[in-house]
PDB file of C-alpha atoms in Angstrom:
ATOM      1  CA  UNK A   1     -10.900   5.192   3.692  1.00 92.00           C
ATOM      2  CA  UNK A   2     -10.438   1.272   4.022  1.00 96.00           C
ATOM      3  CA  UNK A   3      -7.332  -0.008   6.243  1.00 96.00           C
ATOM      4  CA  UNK A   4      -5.853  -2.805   5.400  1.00 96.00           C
ATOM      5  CA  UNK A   5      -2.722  -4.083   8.163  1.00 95.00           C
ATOM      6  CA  UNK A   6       0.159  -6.427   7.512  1.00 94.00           C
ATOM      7  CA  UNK A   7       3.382  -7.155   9.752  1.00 92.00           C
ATOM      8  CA  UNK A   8       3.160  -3.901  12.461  1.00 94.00           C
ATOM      9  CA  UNK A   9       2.129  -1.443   9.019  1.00 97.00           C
ATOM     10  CA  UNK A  10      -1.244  -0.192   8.512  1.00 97.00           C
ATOM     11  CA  UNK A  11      -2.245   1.522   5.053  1.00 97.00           C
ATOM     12  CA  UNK A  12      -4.680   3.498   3.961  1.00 97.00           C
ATOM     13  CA  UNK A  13      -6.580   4.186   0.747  1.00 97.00           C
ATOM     14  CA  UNK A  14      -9.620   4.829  -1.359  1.00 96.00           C
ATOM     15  CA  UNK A  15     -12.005   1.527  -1.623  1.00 95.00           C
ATOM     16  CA  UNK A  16     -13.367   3.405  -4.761  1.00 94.00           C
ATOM     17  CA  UNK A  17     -10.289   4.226  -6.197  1.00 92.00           C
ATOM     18  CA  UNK A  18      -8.949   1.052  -6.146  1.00 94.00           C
ATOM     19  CA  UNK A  19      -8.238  -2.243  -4.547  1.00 95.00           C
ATOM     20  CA  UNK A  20      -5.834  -4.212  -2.180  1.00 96.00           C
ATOM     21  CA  UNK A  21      -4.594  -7.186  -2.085  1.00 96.00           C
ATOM     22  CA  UNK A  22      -2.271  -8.606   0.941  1.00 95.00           C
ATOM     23  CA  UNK A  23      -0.338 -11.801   1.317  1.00 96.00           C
ATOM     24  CA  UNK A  24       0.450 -12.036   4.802  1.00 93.00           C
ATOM     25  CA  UNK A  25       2.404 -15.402   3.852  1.00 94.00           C
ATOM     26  CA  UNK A  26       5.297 -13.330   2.037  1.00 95.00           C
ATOM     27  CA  UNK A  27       4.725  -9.855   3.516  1.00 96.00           C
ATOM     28  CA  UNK A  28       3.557  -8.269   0.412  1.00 97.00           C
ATOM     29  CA  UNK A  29       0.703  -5.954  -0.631  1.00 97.00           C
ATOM     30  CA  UNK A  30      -0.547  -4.641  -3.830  1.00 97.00           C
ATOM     31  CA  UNK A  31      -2.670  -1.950  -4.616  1.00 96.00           C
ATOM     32  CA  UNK A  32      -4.309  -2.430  -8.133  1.00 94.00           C
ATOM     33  CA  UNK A  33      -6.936   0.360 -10.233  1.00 92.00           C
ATOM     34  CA  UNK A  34      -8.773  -1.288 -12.724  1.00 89.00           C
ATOM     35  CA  UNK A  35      -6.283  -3.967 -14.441  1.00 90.00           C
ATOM     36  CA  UNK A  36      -3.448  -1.928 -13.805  1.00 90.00           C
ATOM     37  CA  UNK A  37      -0.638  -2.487 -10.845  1.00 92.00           C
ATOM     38  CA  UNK A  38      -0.066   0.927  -9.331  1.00 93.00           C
ATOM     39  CA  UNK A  39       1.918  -0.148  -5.854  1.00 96.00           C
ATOM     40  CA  UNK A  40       3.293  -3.189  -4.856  1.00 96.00           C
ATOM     41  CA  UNK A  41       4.684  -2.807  -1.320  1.00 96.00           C
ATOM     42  CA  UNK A  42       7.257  -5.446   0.492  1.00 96.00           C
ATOM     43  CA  UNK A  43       8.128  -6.234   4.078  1.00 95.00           C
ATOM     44  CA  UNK A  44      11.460  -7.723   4.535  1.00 94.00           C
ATOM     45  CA  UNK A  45      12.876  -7.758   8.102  1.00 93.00           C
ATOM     46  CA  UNK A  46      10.444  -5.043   9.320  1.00 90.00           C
ATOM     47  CA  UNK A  47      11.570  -2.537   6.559  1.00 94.00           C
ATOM     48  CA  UNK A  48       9.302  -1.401   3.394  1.00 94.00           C
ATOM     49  CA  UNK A  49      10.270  -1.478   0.033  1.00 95.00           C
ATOM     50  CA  UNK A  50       7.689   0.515  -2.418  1.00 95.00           C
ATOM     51  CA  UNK A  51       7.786  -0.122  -6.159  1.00 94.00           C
ATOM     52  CA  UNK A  52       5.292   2.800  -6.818  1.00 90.00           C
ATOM     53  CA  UNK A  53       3.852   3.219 -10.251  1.00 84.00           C
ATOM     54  CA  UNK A  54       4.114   6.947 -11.557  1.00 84.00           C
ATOM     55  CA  UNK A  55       0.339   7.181 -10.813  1.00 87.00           C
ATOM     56  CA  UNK A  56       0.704   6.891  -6.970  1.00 93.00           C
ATOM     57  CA  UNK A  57       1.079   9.362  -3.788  1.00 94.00           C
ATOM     58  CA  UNK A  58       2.556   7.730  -0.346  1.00 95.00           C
ATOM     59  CA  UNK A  59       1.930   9.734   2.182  1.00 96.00           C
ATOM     60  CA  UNK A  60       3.766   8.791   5.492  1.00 96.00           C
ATOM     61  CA  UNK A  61       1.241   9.625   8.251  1.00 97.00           C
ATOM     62  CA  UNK A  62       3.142   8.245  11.500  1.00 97.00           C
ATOM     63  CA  UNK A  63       6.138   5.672  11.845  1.00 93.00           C
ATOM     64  CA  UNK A  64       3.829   2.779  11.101  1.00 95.00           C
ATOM     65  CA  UNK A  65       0.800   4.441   8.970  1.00 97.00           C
ATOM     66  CA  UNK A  66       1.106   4.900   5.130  1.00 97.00           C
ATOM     67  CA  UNK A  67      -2.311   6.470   3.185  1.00 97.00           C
ATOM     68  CA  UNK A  68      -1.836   5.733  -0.735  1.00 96.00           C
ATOM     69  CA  UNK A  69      -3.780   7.804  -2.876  1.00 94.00           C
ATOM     70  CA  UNK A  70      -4.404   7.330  -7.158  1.00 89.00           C
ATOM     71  CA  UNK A  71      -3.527  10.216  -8.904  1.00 86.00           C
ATOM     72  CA  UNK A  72      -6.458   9.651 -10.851  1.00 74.00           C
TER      73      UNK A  72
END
């Protein structure tokens, strides 16, 4: 599992699965398998908003730790 932080989140995933980009500019971190967008993830005023593709598990592993796993 590769960890990638931004703001005071931490997420997990899969290296081989697929990879992650973060802006720590504008808070914002995708997760993309292949050529195909499966989580986009944004930090606005310390909260997270998650536009998940159908294709995507979140698992909430403490207050501030998030593993995302492909469904494929």
């Amino acid at each position: 599992m590769e960890e990638v932080k931004i703001s005071e989140f931490s997420f997990q995933y899969d290296k081989e699965e697929m990879n992650c980009f973060a802006d720590q500019q504008n808070n914002r971190i995708a997760f993309i398998q292949g050529s195909e967008i499966q989580l986009i993830i944004d930090i606005v005023n310390d909260k997270l908003t998650f536009h998940p593709d159908n294709s995507v598990n979140i698992y909430e592993i403490s207050n501030d730790v998030y593993r995302i796993e492909s469904l494929f």
